[in-house]
Coordinates of C-alpha atoms in Angstrom, one line a residue:
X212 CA 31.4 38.0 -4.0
X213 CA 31.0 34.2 -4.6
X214 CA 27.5 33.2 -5.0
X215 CA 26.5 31.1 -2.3
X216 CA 24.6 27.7 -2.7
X217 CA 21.3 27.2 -1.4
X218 CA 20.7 25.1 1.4
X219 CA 18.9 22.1 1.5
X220 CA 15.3 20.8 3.3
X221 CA 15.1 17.4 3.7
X222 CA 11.4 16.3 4.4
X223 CA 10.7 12.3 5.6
X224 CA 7.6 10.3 5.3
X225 CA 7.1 6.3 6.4
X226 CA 5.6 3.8 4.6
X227 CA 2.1 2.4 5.2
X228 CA 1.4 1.7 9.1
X229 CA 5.0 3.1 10.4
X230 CA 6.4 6.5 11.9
X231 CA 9.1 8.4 11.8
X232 CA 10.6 5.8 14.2
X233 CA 11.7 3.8 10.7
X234 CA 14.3 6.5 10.1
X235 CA 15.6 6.7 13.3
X236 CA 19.1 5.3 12.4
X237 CA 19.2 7.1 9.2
X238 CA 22.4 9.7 9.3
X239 CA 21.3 12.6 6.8
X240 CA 23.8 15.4 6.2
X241 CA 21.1 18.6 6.6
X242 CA 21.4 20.7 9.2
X243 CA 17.0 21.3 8.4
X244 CA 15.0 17.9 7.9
X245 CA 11.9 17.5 9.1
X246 CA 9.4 14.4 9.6
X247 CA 5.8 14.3 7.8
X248 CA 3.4 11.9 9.9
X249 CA 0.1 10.4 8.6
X250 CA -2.6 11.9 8.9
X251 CA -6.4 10.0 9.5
X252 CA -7.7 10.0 6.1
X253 CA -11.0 11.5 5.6
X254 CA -14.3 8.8 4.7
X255 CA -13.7 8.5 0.3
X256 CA -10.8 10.6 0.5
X257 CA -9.0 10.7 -2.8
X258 CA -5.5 10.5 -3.0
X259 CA -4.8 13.7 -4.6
X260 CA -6.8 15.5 -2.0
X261 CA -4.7 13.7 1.1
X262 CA -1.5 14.9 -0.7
X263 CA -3.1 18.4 -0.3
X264 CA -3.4 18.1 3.1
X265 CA 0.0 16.2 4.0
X266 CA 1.5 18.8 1.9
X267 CA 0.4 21.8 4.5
X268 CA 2.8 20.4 6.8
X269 CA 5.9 21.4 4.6
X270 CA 7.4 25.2 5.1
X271 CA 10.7 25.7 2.8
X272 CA 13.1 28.4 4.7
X273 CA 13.6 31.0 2.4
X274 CA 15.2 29.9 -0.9
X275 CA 16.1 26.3 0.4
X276 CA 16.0 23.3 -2.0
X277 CA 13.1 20.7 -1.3
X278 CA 14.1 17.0 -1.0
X279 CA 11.3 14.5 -0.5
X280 CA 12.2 11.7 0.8
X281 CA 9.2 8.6 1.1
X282 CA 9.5 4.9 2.3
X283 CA 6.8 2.5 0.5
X284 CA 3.8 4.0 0.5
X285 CA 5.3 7.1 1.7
X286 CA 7.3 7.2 -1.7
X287 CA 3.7 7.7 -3.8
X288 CA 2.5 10.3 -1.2
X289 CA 5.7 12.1 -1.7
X290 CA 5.8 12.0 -5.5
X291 CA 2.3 13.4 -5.5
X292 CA 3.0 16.0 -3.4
X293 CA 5.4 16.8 -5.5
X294 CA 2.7 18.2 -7.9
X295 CA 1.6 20.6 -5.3
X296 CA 4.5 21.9 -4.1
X297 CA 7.4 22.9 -6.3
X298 CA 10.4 19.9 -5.5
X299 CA 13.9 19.7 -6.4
X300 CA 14.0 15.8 -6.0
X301 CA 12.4 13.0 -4.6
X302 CA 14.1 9.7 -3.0
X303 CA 12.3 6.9 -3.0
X304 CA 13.3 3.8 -0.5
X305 CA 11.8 0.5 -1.2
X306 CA 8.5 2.0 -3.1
X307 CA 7.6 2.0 -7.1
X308 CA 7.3 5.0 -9.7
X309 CA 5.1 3.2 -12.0
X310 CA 2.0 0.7 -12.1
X311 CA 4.2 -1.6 -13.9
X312 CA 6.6 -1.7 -10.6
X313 CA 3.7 -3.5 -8.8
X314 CA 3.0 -7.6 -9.0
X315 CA 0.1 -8.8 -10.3
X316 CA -1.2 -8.9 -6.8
X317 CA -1.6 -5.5 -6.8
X318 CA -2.8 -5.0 -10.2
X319 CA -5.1 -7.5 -10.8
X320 CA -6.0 -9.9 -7.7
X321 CA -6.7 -7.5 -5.2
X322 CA -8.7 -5.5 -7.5
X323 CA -11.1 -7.8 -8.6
X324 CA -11.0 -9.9 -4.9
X325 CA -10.4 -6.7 -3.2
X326 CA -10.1 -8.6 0.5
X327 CA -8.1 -6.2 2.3
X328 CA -12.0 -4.1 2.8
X329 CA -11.9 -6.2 5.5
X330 CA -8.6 -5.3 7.5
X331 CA -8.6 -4.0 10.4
X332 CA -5.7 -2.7 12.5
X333 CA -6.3 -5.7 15.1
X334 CA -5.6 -7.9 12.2
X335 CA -2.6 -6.7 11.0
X336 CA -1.4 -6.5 14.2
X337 CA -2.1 -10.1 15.3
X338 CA -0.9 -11.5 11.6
X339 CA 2.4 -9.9 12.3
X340 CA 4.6 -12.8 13.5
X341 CA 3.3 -14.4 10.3
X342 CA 4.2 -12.1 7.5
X343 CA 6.7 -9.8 9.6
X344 CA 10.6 -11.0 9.4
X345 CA 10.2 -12.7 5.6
X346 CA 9.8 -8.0 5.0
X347 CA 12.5 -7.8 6.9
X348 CA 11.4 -7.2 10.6
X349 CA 14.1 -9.6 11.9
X350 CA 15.3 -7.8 15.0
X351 CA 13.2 -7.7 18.1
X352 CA 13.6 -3.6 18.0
X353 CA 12.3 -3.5 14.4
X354 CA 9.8 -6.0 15.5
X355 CA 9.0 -3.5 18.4
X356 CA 8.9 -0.5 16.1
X357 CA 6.6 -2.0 13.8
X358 CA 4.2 -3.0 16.5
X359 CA 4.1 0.5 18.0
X360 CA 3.8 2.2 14.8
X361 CA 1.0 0.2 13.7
X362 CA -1.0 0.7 17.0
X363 CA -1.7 4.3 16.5
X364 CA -3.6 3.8 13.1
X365 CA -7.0 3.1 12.9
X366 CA -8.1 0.6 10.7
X367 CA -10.0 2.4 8.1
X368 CA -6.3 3.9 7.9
X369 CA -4.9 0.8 6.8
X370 CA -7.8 -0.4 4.3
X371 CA -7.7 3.3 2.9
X372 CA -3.9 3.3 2.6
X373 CA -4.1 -0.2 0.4
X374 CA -6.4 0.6 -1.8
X375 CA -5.1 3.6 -2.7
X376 CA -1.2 1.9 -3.4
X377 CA -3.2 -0.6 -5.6
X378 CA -5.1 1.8 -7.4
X379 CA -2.6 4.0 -8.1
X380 CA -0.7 5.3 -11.3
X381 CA 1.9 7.5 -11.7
X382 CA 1.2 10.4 -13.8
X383 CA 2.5 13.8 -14.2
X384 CA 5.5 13.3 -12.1
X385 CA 8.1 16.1 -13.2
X386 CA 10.6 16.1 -10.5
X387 CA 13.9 14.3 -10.7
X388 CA 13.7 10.8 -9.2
X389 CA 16.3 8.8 -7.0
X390 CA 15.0 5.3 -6.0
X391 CA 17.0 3.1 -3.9
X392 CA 15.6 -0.3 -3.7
X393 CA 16.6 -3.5 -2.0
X394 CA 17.5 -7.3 -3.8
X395 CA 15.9 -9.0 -1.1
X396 CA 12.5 -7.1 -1.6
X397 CA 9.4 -8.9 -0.7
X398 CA 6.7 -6.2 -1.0
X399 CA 7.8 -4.6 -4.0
X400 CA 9.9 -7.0 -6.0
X401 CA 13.2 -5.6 -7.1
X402 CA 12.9 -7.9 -10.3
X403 CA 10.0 -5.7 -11.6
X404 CA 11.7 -2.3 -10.4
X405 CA 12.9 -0.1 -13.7
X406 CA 15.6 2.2 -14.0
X407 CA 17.1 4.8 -12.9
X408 CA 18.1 2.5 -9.7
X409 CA 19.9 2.1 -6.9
X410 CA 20.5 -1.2 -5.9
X411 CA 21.5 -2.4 -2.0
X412 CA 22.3 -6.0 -2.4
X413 CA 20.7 -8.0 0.3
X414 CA 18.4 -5.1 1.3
X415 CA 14.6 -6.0 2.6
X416 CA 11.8 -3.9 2.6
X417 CA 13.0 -2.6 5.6
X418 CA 16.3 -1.7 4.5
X419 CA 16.3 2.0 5.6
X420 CA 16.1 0.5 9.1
X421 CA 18.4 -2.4 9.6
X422 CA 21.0 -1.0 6.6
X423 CA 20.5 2.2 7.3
X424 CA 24.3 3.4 7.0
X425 CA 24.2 1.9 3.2
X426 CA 20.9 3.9 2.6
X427 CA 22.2 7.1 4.0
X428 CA 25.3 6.7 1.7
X429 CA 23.2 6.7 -1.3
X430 CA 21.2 9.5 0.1
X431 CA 24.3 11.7 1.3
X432 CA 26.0 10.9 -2.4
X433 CA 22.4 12.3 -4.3
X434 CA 22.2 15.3 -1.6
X435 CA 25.3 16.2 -2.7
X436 CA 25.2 16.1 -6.3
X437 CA 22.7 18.5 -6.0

């Protein structure tokens, strides 16, 4: 009898302040994938033990292969649950691998003026229309998504979230990376992005929502390969 392949679970997580709602135009050929949603961080909650927790969300059916797939920030939370639960490949969207992917906002500025202590969700919300279309939320749906999205955080969520992207460091990562990343990148500048890439010409950081039928593409083509 031929020996058949194993199927595959696709697992999905946002980046910082979004939803599943940034996938939503995504076309992903599994017949099983499955959304991860933030969870309210605990007070000095390390990143390691928020990975544990966001990782109790994942069930694999039966032999399955395990595909993690993470936008921005969701991208670190998904490579370090990728330490806790045995992976067969990660996909990151607009996010980094490495400190060294990060400007020197990130690595130096905010940590020694570390400003964003003061955030709070009303402020991101309100500062929107300021910052929002140069990361690609053009379209008044995007526009409407964000908005949305960002109103069901709290805002220790959001001044937890950023200090833990700035802080972080990617270290003993073992599972296969894919990371598709956009030209037109404002957060994470594709400039400063090493290989192995993907690149989308043109793409934002919002690329897997208003280019999503490039993005799924690339993510069909890696699926596949697999």
């Amino acid at each position: 009898m031929p020996v058949q392949e194993k199927k595959t679970t696709v697992y999905l997580l946002s980046g910082l302040g979004l939803d599943p709602n940034v996938f939503k135009h995504l076309t992903i050929h599994s017949d099983d994938i499955h959304h991860l949603k933030w969870l309210e961080p605990k007070k000095k909650e390390s990143l390691e033990s928020y990975a544990l927790r966001m990782s109790e969300g994942i069930q694999l059916k039966g032999d399955n292969k395990l595909v993690l797939i993470g936008h921005s920030f969701g991208g670190v939370l998904m490579q370090e649950i990728s330490k806790i639960i045995t992976t067969d490949q990660i996909i990151l969207i607009s996010s980094i691998k490495a400190k060294k992917e990060k400007d020197a906002g990130m690595n130096f500025w905010m940590r020694t003026f570390p400003l964003h202590q003061l955030v709070t969700q009303k402020m991101v919300v309100n500062s929107f229309k300021s910052w929002g279309k140069k990361h690609g939320y053009q379209s008044q749906e995007a526009q409407a998504m964000f908005l949305h999205a960002a109103q069901q955080h709290s805002s220790y969520y959001f001044r937890w979230a950023t200090s833990q992207i700035i802080a972080w460091e990617s270290k003993d990562i073992t599972t296969p990376i894919a990371h598709i990343h956009g030209t037109k990148d404002k957060t994470f500048a594709f400039k400063r992005i090493q290989p192995p890439l993907i690149a989308i010409e043109g793409g934002s950081h919002l690329m897997v929502f208003n280019k999503a039928a490039e993005v799924s593409q690339h993510i069909n083509h890696i699926l596949d390969k697999m």
